[in-house]
XYZ file of C-alpha atoms in Angstrom:
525
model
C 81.363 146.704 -141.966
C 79.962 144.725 -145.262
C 82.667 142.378 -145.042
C 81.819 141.730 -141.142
C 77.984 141.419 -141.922
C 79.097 139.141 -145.130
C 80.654 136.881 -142.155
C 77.760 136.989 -140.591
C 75.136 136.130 -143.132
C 77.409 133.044 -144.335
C 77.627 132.090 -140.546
C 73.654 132.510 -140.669
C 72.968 130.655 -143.806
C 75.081 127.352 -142.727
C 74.227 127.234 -139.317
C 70.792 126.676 -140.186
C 71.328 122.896 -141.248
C 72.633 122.262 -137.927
C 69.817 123.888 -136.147
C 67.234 121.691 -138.005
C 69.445 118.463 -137.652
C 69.155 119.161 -133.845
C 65.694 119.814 -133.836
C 64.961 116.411 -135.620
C 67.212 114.565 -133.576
C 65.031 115.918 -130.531
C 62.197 115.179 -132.440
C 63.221 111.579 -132.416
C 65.375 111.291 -129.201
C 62.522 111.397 -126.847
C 64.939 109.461 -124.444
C 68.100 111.109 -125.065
C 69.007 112.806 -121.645
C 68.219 116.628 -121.788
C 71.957 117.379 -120.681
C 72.834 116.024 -123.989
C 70.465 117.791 -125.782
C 72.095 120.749 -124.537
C 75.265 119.637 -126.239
C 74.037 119.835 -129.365
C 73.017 123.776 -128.827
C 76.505 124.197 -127.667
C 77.857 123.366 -130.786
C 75.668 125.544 -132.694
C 76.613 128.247 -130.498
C 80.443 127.289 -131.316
C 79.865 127.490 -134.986
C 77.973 131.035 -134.317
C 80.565 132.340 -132.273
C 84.560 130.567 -133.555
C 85.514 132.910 -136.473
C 87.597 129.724 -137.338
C 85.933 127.528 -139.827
C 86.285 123.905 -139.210
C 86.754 121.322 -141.938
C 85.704 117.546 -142.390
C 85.700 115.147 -145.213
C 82.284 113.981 -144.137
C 80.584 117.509 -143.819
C 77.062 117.430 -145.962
C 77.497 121.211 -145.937
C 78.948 121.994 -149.352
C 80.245 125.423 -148.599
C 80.744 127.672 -145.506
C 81.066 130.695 -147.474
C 77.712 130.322 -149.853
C 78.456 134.230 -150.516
C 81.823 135.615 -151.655
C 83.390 137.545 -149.186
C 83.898 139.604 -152.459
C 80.922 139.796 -154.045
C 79.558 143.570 -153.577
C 82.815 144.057 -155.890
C 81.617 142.182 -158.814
C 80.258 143.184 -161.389
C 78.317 140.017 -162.312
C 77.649 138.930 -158.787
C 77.522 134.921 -157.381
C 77.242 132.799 -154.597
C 78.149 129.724 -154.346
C 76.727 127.517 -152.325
C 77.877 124.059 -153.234
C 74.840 122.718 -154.335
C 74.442 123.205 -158.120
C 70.546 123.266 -158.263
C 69.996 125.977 -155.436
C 72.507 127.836 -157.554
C 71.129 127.838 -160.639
C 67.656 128.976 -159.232
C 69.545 132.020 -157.010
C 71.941 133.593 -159.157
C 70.179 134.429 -162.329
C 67.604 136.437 -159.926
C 71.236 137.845 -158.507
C 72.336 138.719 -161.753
C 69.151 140.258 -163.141
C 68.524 142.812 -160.162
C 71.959 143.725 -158.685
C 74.195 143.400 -161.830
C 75.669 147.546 -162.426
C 74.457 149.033 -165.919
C 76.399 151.039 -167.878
C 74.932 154.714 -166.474
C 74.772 153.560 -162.605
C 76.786 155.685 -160.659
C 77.273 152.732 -157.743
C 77.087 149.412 -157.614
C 73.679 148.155 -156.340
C 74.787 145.170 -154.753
C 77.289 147.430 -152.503
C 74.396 149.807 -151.539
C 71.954 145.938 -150.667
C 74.898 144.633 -148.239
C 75.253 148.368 -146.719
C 72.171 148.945 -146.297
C 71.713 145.442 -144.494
C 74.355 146.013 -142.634
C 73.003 149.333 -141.041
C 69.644 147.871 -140.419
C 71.414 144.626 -138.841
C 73.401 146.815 -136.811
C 69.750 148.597 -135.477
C 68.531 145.641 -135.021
C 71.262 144.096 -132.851
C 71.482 147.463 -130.360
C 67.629 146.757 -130.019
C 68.187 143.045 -128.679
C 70.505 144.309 -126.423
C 68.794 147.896 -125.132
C 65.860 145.369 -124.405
C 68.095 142.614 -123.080
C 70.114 145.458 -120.744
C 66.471 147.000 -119.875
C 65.108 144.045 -118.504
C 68.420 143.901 -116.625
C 67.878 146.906 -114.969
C 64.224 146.724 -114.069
C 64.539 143.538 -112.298
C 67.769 144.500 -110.863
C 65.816 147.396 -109.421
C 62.751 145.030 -108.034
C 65.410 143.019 -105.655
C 66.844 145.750 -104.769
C 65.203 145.807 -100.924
C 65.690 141.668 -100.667
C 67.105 140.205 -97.577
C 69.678 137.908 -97.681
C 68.844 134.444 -95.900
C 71.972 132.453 -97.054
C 75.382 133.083 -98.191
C 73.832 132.959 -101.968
C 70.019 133.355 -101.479
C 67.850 135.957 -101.239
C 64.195 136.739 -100.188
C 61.775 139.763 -101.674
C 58.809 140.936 -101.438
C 58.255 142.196 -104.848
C 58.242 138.970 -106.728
C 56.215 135.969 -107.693
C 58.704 133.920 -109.002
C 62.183 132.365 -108.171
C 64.922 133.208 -110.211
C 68.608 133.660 -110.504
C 70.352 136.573 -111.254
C 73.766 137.559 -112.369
C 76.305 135.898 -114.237
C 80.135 136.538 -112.635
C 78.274 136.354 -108.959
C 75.130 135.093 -109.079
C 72.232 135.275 -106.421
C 68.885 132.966 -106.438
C 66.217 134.944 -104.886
C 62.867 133.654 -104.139
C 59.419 135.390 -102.940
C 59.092 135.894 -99.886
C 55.313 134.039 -99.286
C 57.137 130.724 -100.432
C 56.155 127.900 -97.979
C 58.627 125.826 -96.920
C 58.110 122.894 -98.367
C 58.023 124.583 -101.738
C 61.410 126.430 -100.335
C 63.374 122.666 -100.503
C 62.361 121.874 -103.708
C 62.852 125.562 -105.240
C 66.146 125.678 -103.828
C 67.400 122.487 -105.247
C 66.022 123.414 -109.113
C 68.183 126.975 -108.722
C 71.175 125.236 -107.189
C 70.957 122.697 -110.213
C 70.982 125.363 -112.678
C 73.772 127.050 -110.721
C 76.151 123.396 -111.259
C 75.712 123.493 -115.206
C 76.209 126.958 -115.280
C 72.757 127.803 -116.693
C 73.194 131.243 -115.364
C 76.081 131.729 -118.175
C 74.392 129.821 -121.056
C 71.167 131.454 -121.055
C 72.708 134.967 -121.308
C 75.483 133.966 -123.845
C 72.753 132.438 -126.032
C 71.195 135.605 -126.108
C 73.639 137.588 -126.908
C 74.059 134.994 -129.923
C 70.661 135.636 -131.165
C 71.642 139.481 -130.564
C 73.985 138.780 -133.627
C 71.738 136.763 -135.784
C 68.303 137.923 -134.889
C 67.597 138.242 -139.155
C 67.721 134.447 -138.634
C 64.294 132.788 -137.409
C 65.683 129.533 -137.231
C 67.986 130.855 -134.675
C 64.667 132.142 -132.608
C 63.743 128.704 -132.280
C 67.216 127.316 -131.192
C 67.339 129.648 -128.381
C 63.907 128.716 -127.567
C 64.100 125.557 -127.662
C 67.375 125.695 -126.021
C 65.460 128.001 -122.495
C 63.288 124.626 -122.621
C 66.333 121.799 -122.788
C 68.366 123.657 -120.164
C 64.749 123.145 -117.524
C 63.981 119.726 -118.943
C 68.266 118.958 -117.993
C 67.627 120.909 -114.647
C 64.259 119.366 -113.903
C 66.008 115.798 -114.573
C 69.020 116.783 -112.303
C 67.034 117.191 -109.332
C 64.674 114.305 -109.962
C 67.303 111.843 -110.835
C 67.515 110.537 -107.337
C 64.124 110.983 -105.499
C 61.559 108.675 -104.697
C 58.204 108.572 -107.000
C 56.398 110.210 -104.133
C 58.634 113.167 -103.882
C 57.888 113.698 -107.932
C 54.706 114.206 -107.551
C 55.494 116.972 -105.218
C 57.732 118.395 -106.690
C 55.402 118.569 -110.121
C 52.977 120.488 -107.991
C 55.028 122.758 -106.569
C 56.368 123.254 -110.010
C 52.564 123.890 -111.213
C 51.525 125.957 -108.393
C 54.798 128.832 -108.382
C 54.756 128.689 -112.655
C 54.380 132.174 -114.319
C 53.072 132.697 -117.752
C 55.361 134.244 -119.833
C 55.194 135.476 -123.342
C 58.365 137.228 -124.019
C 62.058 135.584 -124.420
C 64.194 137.307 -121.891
C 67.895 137.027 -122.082
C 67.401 137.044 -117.962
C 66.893 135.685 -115.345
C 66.986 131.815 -115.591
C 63.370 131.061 -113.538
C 62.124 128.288 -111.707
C 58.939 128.276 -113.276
C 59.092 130.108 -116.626
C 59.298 127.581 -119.367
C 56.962 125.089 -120.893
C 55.861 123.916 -117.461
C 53.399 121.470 -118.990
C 55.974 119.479 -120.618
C 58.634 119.615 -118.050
C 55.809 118.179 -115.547
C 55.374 116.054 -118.333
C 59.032 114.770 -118.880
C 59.329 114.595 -114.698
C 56.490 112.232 -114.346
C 57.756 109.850 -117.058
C 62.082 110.478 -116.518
C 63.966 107.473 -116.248
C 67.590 107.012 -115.448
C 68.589 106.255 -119.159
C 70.688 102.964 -119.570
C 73.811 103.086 -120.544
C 73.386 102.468 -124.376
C 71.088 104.591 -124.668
C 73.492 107.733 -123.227
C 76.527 106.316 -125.431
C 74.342 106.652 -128.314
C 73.466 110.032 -127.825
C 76.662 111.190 -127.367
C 77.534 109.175 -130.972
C 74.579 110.966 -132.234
C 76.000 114.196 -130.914
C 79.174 113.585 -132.303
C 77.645 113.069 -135.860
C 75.812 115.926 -135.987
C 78.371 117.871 -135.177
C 80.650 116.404 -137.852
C 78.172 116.126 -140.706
C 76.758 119.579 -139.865
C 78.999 121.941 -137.620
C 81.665 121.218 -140.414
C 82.758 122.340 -143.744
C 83.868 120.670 -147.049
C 87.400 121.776 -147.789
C 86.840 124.806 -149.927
C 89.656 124.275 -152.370
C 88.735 120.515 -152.685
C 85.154 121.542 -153.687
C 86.249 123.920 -156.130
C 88.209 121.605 -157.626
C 85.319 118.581 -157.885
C 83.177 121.276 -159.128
C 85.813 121.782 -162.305
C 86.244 118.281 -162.517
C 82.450 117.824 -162.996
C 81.831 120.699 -165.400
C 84.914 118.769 -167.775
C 83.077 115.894 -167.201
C 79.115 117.628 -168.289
C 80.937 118.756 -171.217
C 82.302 115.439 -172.045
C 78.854 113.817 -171.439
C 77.205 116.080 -173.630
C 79.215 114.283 -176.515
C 78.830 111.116 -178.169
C 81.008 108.410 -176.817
C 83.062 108.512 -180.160
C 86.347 107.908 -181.790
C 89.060 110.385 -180.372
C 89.105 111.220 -184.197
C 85.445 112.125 -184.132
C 85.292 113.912 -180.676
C 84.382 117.694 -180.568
C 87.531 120.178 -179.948
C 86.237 121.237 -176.974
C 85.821 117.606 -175.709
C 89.346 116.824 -176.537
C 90.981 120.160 -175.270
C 89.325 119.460 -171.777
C 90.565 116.291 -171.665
C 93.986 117.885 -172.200
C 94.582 116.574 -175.376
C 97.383 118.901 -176.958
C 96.382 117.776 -180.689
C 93.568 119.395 -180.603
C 94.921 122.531 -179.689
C 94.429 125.499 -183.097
C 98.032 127.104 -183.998
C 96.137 130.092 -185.351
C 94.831 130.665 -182.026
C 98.120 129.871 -179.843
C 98.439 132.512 -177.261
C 101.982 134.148 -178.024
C 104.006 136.941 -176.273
C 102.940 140.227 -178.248
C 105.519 141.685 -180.350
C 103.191 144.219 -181.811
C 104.465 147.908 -180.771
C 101.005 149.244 -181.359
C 99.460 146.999 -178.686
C 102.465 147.050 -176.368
C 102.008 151.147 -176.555
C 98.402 150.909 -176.054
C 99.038 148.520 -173.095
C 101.725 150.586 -171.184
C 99.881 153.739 -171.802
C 96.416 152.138 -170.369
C 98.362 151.404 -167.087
C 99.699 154.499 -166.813
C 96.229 156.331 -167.075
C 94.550 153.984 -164.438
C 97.609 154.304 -162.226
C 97.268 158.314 -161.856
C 93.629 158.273 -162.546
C 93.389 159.661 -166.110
C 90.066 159.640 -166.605
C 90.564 161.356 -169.804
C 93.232 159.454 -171.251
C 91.018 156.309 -170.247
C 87.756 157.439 -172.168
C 89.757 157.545 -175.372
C 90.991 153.936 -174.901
C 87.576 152.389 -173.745
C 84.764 151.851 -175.840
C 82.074 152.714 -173.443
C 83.589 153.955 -169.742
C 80.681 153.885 -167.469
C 80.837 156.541 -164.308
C 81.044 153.862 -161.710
C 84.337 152.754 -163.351
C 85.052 156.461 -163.645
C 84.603 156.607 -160.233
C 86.270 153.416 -159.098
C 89.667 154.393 -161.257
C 89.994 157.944 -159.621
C 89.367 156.189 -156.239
C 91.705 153.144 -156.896
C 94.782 155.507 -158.049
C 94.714 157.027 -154.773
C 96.353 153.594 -153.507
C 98.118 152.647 -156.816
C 102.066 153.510 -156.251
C 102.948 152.268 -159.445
C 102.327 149.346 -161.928
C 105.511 147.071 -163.197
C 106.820 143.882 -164.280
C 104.827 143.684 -168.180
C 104.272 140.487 -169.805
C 102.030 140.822 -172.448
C 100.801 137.811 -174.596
C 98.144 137.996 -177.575
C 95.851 135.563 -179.632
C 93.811 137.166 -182.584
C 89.902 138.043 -182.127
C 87.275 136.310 -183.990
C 87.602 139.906 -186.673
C 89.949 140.993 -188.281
C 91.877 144.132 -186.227
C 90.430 142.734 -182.902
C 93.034 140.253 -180.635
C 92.552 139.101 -177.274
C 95.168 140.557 -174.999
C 96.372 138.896 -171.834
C 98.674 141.253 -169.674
C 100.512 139.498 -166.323
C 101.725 141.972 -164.325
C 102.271 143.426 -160.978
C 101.074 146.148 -158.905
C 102.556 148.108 -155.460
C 100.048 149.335 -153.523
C 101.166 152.458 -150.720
C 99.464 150.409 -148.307
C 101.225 147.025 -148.936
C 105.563 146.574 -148.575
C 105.238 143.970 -151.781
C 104.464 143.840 -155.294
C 101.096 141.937 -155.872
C 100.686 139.860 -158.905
C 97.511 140.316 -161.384
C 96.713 138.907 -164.378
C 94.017 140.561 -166.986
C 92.494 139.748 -169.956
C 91.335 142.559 -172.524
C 89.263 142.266 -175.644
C 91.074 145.343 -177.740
C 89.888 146.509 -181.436
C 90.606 148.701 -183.642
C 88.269 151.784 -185.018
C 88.066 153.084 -188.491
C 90.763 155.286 -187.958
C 93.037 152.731 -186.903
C 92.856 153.432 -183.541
C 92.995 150.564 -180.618
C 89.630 150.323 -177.860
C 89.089 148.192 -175.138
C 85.177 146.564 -175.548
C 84.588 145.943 -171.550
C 81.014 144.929 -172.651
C 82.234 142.207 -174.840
C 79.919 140.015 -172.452
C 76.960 141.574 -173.532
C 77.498 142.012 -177.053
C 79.554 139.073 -178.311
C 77.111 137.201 -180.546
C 77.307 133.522 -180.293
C 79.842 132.854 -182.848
C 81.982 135.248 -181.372
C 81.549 133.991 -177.890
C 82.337 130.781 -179.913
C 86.127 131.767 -181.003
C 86.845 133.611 -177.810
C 85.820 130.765 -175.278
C 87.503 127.920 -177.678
C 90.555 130.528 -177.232
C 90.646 130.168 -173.800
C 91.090 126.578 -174.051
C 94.317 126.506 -175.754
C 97.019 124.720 -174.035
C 99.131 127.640 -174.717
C 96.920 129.528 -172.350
C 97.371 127.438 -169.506
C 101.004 126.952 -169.796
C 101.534 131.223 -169.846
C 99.002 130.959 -166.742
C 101.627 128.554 -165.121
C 104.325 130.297 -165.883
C 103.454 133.415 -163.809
C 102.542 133.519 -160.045
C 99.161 133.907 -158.588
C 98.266 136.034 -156.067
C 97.767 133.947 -152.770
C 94.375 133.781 -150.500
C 96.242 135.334 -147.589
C 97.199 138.308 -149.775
C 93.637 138.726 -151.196
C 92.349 138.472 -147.860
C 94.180 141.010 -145.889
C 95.217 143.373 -148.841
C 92.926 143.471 -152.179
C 89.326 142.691 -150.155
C 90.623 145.376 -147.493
C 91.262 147.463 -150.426
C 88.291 146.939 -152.191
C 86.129 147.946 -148.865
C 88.200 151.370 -149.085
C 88.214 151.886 -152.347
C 83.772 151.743 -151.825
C 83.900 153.531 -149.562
C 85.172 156.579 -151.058
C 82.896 156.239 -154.128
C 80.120 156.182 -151.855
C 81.263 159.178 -150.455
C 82.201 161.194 -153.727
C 78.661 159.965 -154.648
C 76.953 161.597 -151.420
C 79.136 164.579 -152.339
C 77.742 164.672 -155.662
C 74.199 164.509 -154.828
């Protein structure tokens, strides 16, 4: 259900460039025809609803998944939204208040998305009890109409015209209307029965349903109820004489019924903005042709630049390319001689590389013991075993380990390589392995990294909170360590595990695996 809601918010969070593109190109298109207009919704409905993401060089949205589908999993949690400045502002707040400690017993960033996820849930089944209520009620008020026509209806116990239904709809209309107002009515609900209106309105409500959380997508779906009238309005006005306007405008004005809820039903004849549609009616004027091709241009823009994504890997990699190139700039334009080691190991110069800190395959029995044994523990959920190897094992990873052996068959396939810590009796460990899970028919690659040293008694610990105790000239030899060329040539040599794995196996498992903490937690309490 996180994962789903995950979808959702990213969905949310994107969308919202294209909903304020559209509203300043309506803003500004004042003689864009209205059918056009309702174009441009369509496509933000097609982004809301097409699970599919769609991808385009000339997107100016940097991401379409600003938050990892993975993130209530980390422990030092991230989005990443393409855009380096809104970034740096969001996830240092991230970090600070949903970051695990040591003695939490869950992680808070998996109780935030579940606990958004209920209340989106609640407040979804809300929009639609209200939507399916007002349904009902008016479905009841027709109920004694008389049919006059093979499609219209006539009742008593309304004041407005309307239609109603969506797979066979029915226009009925009050009974007191005079005739003349009858021939104009008539032609409005046929109109909106041509484009479909009937369908569009609901569907865009059941959109909103979805994303209610969003407010941006209150005013699409507003402003949407207005373009599909103003498009309506124009249809039937298109071809009458000025005279026949002014009619029309007041009959419009005289059958118009205030209304100060959004309804997902019924599309009315008089229930939006009528001001402005009389408005738009008195001063509509068959649009020359330039100005309807560049709509549709303008349409077609929009939807590039803004229903679109950037290639994800393509971003990723620009956004590598430009952290080389910050750490470059932050040097002197000097001599290669004179250039700082990290400056020359990013640009991949080889020379530069330290042959004390070359990352080798580990021949030392003491470490390939401690590594096999480690493995073993986590693999049958040896909590035990696991406290005397860790320096500090907090009770969420207690927690996690006994719930992850559950799906762990075994653990295989050991390459173990090793560069020596900035202390003596301390080394750097990087194990490239693979893992069978019961649930999966194939071994899984994984690759981890362990800072392991030894204790007065000559004992070997893993320091998981190296992070947050490293002082800066240990942070110093471990991140000039990870530059070595010898590291990235071990990386190459061992396969990765692929996005379509991830995807369907490790996030599935990950969602499984919190699951049953949350539970043992409930249990606990």
């Amino acid at each position: 259900m996180e994962q789903l809601f995950i979808g959702v918010l990213n969905n949310a969070i994107t969308v919202s460039a294209l909903i304020i593109a559209i509203i300043v190109v309506r803003a500004f298109g004042k003689k864009m025809p209205k059918w056009i207009a309702c174009m441009l919704w369509m496509t933000v409905a097609i982004k809301l609803v097409v699970p599919i993401q769609f991808e385009s060089v000339l997107s100016l949205i940097p991401s379409g998944k600003p938050i990892p589908t993975n993130i209530s999993m980390e422990t030092k949690p991230q989005i990443s939204s393409g855009i380096s400045s809104v970034d740096e502002i969001v996830n240092p707040v991230i970090s600070q208040s949903f970051t695990p400690e040591k003695a939490v017993s869950i992680n808070p960033m998996q109780i935030f998305f579940h606990t958004g996820a209920l209340a989106w849930l609640v407040g979804m089944a809300v929009m639609l009890i209200y939507a399916a209520t007002t349904y009902m009620l008016i479905r009841k008020k027709v109920s004694a109409s008389v049919k006059i026509d093979s499609r219209v209806y006539e009742c008593d116990d309304i004041s407005d015209s309307f239609i109603l239904g969506t797979i066979s709809p029915k226009v009925y209309i009050p009974s007191s209307l005079s005739d003349e107002a009858r021939v104009y009515i008539l032609k409005h609900e046929f109109a909106h029965l041509s484009r479909y209106d009937h369908l569009w309105k609901p569907l865009g409500f059941l959109i909103l349903s979805v994303y209610w959380f969003n407010p941006l997508c209150w005013i699409a779906y507003i402003l949407l109820c207005k373009d599909i009238e103003y498009a309506c309005d124009e249809k039937v006005t298109k071809n009458i004489e000025k005279g026949e306007k002014a009619e029309y405008c007041r009959i419009l004005l005289e059958n118009s019924m205030p209304r100060n809820m959004i309804s997902a039903c019924p599309v009315a004849f008089g229930g939006t903005d009528v001001k402005d549609r009389i408005k738009n009616i008195v001063n509509y004027k068959k649009p020359a042709f330039w100005i309807t091709l560049a709509s549709i241009m303008v349409c077609a823009v929009v939807g590039v630049c803004f229903a679109t994504s950037r290639n994800t890997n393509t971003t990723s990699e620009q956004q590598t390319v430009k952290l080389a190139q910050a750490q470059a700039e932050n040097q002197e334009q000097t001599p290669k001689s004179e250039k700082s080691v990290w400056t020359r190991l990013y640009e991949g110069d080889e020379t530069a590389a330290d042959p004390k800190l070359e990352l080798k395959e580990t021949t030392d029995p003491k470490i390939i013991d401690f590594i096999n044994k480690f493995y073993e523990a986590q693999a049958s959920g040896d909590i035990e075993t696991l406290k005397g190897m860790h320096k500090d094992l907090s009770e969420y990873s207690e927690l996690r380990t006994k719930a992850m052996a559950d799906h762990i068959e075994k653990y295989d396939s050991f390459n173990i390589y090793n560069q020596p810590g900035p202390h003596e009796g301390t080394n750097i460990v990087y194990v490239f392995n693979t893992v069978k899970y019961k649930e999966y028919d194939k071994p899984i690659p994984e690759c981890s990294w362990f800072y392991i040293y030894t204790d007065e008694n000559g004992e070997l610990h893993v320091n998981d909170n190296i992070a947050d105790e490293a002082t800066k000239e240990e942070w110093k030899h471990i991140d000039l360590a990870s530059l070595q060329p010898s590291v990235h040539k071990v990386y190459k040599k061992y396969p990765q595990v692929d996005n379509d794995t991830y995807e369907k196996v490790i996030i599935k498992l990950n969602n499984e695996v919190a699951e049953q903490i949350k539970a043992e937690v409930n249990k606990n309490n």
